[in-house]
mmCIF file of C-alpha atoms in Angstrom:
data_model
loop_
_atom_site.group_PDB
_atom_site.id
_atom_site.type_symbol
_atom_site.label_atom_id
_atom_site.label_comp_id
_atom_site.label_asym_id
_atom_site.label_seq_id
_atom_site.Cartn_x
_atom_site.Cartn_y
_atom_site.Cartn_z
ATOM 1 C CA MET G 523 -75.512 87.670 -219.111
ATOM 2 C CA GLN G 524 -77.321 90.092 -220.929
ATOM 3 C CA LEU G 525 -80.371 88.072 -222.072
ATOM 4 C CA ASN G 526 -83.569 89.009 -221.130
ATOM 5 C CA ARG G 527 -86.251 88.145 -223.893
ATOM 6 C CA ILE G 528 -86.026 84.693 -224.547
ATOM 7 C CA HIS G 529 -87.268 82.105 -227.016
ATOM 8 C CA VAL G 530 -87.800 78.571 -226.810
ATOM 9 C CA SER G 531 -87.435 75.870 -230.062
ATOM 10 C CA GLU G 532 -90.784 74.884 -231.488
ATOM 11 C CA GLU G 533 -90.844 71.830 -230.158
ATOM 12 C CA VAL G 534 -90.314 72.666 -225.930
ATOM 13 C CA ASP G 535 -93.404 75.167 -227.018
ATOM 14 C CA GLN G 536 -95.323 72.954 -227.457
ATOM 15 C CA ARG G 537 -93.834 70.028 -224.712
ATOM 16 C CA LEU G 538 -94.872 73.412 -222.399
ATOM 17 C CA ARG G 539 -98.085 73.428 -223.506
ATOM 18 C CA SER G 540 -98.942 69.887 -222.898
ATOM 19 C CA LEU G 541 -97.259 69.945 -219.705
ATOM 20 C CA LYS G 542 -99.255 72.689 -218.789
ATOM 21 C CA ALA G 543 -102.188 70.601 -219.326
ATOM 22 C CA LYS G 544 -100.959 67.664 -217.496
ATOM 23 C CA THR G 545 -99.488 69.658 -214.428
ATOM 24 C CA ARG G 546 -101.573 72.849 -214.474
ATOM 25 C CA LEU G 547 -97.680 74.166 -213.518
ATOM 26 C CA THR G 548 -97.067 77.590 -215.399
ATOM 27 C CA PRO G 549 -94.658 77.607 -217.969
ATOM 28 C CA ASN G 550 -91.971 79.548 -216.048
ATOM 29 C CA LEU G 551 -91.824 76.772 -213.520
ATOM 30 C CA LEU G 552 -91.835 73.930 -215.749
ATOM 31 C CA CYS G 553 -89.277 75.918 -217.469
ATOM 32 C CA ARG G 554 -87.076 75.841 -214.228
ATOM 33 C CA ILE G 555 -87.695 72.527 -213.079
ATOM 34 C CA GLY G 556 -86.668 71.954 -216.522
ATOM 35 C CA PHE G 557 -83.209 73.688 -216.514
ATOM 36 C CA CYS G 558 -82.019 72.365 -213.151
ATOM 37 C CA LEU G 559 -82.810 68.245 -215.064
ATOM 38 C CA SER G 560 -80.621 69.903 -217.761
ATOM 39 C CA LEU G 561 -77.805 70.927 -215.682
ATOM 40 C CA ARG G 562 -77.869 67.371 -213.508
ATOM 41 C CA GLU G 563 -77.158 66.184 -217.161
ATOM 42 C CA PRO G 564 -73.825 65.281 -217.831
ATOM 43 C CA MET G 565 -73.031 66.024 -221.174
ATOM 44 C CA VAL G 566 -72.950 69.616 -222.510
ATOM 45 C CA PRO G 567 -76.090 70.602 -224.598
ATOM 46 C CA ASN G 568 -76.022 72.321 -227.982
ATOM 47 C CA LEU G 569 -78.275 74.663 -228.415
ATOM 48 C CA LYS G 570 -78.656 73.922 -232.399
ATOM 49 C CA ASP G 571 -80.107 70.139 -231.317
ATOM 50 C CA TYR G 572 -83.166 72.478 -230.416
ATOM 51 C CA GLY G 573 -84.355 73.493 -234.355
ATOM 52 C CA GLU G 574 -85.979 76.852 -234.626
ATOM 53 C CA ASP G 575 -87.051 79.539 -232.323
ATOM 54 C CA SER G 576 -90.841 79.486 -231.466
ATOM 55 C CA ALA G 577 -92.995 82.876 -231.199
ATOM 56 C CA ARG G 578 -92.884 82.070 -227.828
ATOM 57 C CA GLU G 579 -91.490 84.522 -225.816
ATOM 58 C CA PHE G 580 -90.116 84.653 -222.056
ATOM 59 C CA ASN G 581 -88.824 87.991 -219.906
ATOM 60 C CA ARG G 582 -85.535 86.486 -218.240
ATOM 61 C CA TYR G 583 -87.628 87.341 -215.311
ATOM 62 C CA THR G 584 -90.577 85.210 -215.533
ATOM 63 C CA LEU G 585 -89.070 82.215 -216.418
ATOM 64 C CA THR G 586 -85.828 83.204 -213.067
ATOM 65 C CA GLY G 587 -88.103 85.396 -210.869
ATOM 66 C CA PRO G 588 -86.354 86.328 -207.516
ATOM 67 C CA TRP G 589 -83.748 83.860 -208.250
ATOM 68 C CA ASP G 590 -82.622 84.709 -211.255
ATOM 69 C CA ARG G 591 -78.637 85.219 -209.488
ATOM 70 C CA TYR G 592 -79.034 81.532 -208.143
ATOM 71 C CA PHE G 593 -80.138 80.545 -211.654
ATOM 72 C CA VAL G 594 -76.595 82.213 -213.233
ATOM 73 C CA ALA G 595 -74.359 80.804 -210.556
ATOM 74 C CA LEU G 596 -76.308 77.751 -211.212
ATOM 75 C CA LEU G 597 -74.917 78.026 -214.803
ATOM 76 C CA THR G 598 -71.730 79.624 -214.224
ATOM 77 C CA GLU G 599 -70.510 76.715 -212.158
ATOM 78 C CA ARG G 600 -71.487 74.235 -214.628
ATOM 79 C CA CYS G 601 -70.092 75.838 -217.179
ATOM 80 C CA ASN G 602 -66.812 76.361 -215.306
ATOM 81 C CA GLN G 603 -67.161 71.964 -214.657
ATOM 82 C CA ASP G 604 -68.037 71.684 -218.414
ATOM 83 C CA GLY G 605 -64.127 73.937 -219.196
ATOM 84 C CA LEU G 606 -66.325 76.884 -221.481
ATOM 85 C CA PRO G 607 -65.357 79.914 -221.937
ATOM 86 C CA LEU G 608 -66.799 82.195 -219.310
ATOM 87 C CA PRO G 609 -68.618 84.799 -219.553
ATOM 88 C CA ASP G 610 -69.383 84.440 -223.147
ATOM 89 C CA CYS G 611 -70.576 81.002 -223.011
ATOM 90 C CA LEU G 612 -73.584 81.727 -220.501
ATOM 91 C CA GLU G 613 -76.213 83.268 -222.829
ATOM 92 C CA GLU G 614 -76.210 79.988 -225.638
ATOM 93 C CA GLN G 615 -75.807 77.892 -222.243
ATOM 94 C CA PHE G 616 -78.911 79.314 -220.330
ATOM 95 C CA LEU G 617 -80.471 78.266 -224.001
ATOM 96 C CA ALA G 618 -79.097 75.072 -224.339
ATOM 97 C CA HIS G 619 -79.827 74.075 -220.677
ATOM 98 C CA LEU G 620 -83.289 75.658 -221.448
ATOM 99 C CA ASN G 621 -84.819 73.720 -224.233
ATOM 100 C CA ARG G 622 -83.253 70.199 -223.184
ATOM 101 C CA GLY G 623 -84.749 70.338 -219.966
ATOM 102 C CA VAL G 624 -88.563 71.004 -220.697
ATOM 103 C CA ILE G 625 -88.146 67.642 -223.006
ATOM 104 C CA LEU G 626 -86.488 66.256 -220.130
ATOM 105 C CA LEU G 627 -89.612 66.491 -218.464
ATOM 106 C CA PHE G 628 -91.823 66.257 -221.117
ATOM 107 C CA GLN G 629 -90.144 62.684 -221.139
ATOM 108 C CA ARG G 630 -90.495 62.180 -217.260
ATOM 109 C CA VAL G 631 -93.825 63.732 -216.140
ATOM 110 C CA LYS G 632 -97.004 62.508 -217.232
ATOM 111 C CA HIS G 633 -98.672 63.569 -214.374
ATOM 112 C CA LEU G 634 -98.319 66.497 -211.450
ATOM 113 C CA GLY G 635 -97.021 63.595 -209.203
ATOM 114 C CA ASP G 636 -93.918 62.720 -211.444
ATOM 115 C CA ILE G 637 -93.520 66.239 -210.249
ATOM 116 C CA MET G 638 -93.478 64.849 -206.581
ATOM 117 C CA ARG G 639 -91.044 62.240 -207.496
ATOM 118 C CA LEU G 640 -88.430 64.465 -209.308
ATOM 119 C CA ILE G 641 -87.976 66.382 -206.566
ATOM 120 C CA GLU G 642 -87.603 63.494 -204.039
ATOM 121 C CA GLU G 643 -84.985 61.974 -206.547
ATOM 122 C CA VAL G 644 -83.055 65.129 -205.420
ATOM 123 C CA GLN G 645 -83.766 65.655 -201.661
ATOM 124 C CA PRO G 646 -80.748 63.449 -199.338
ATOM 125 C CA LYS G 647 -82.668 61.116 -197.731
ATOM 126 C CA ARG G 648 -83.521 61.640 -193.937
ATOM 127 C CA ILE G 649 -81.432 59.746 -191.438
ATOM 128 C CA ALA G 650 -83.689 57.801 -189.267
ATOM 129 C CA GLU G 651 -83.638 59.016 -185.927
#
């Protein structure tokens, strides 16, 4: 995947600003969480659903950090499951999942404690010893 400069939609840019104010988490962390939320959704996202790009630009490494390979691997697996043509779909699907994920996150998070609740939802239940 050659995507290095990433633009999110205007709506997502506004949602990131609001989420940052509510949680005090940086936009790159919010994008990572949102991206993972989107990967859990059953439907394939369509990038065209998210409107015009904003002026906000992210460097891909800023978004994914040292886990870039893992994000690409997760996305590749998801595209395989969805029957999408690899590697052609990766860049568009990365952007679509990123945009959809931030919107999903915005719908579910009103304060920092909601982030913890999301993490607990995906953690395996511990068996009582």
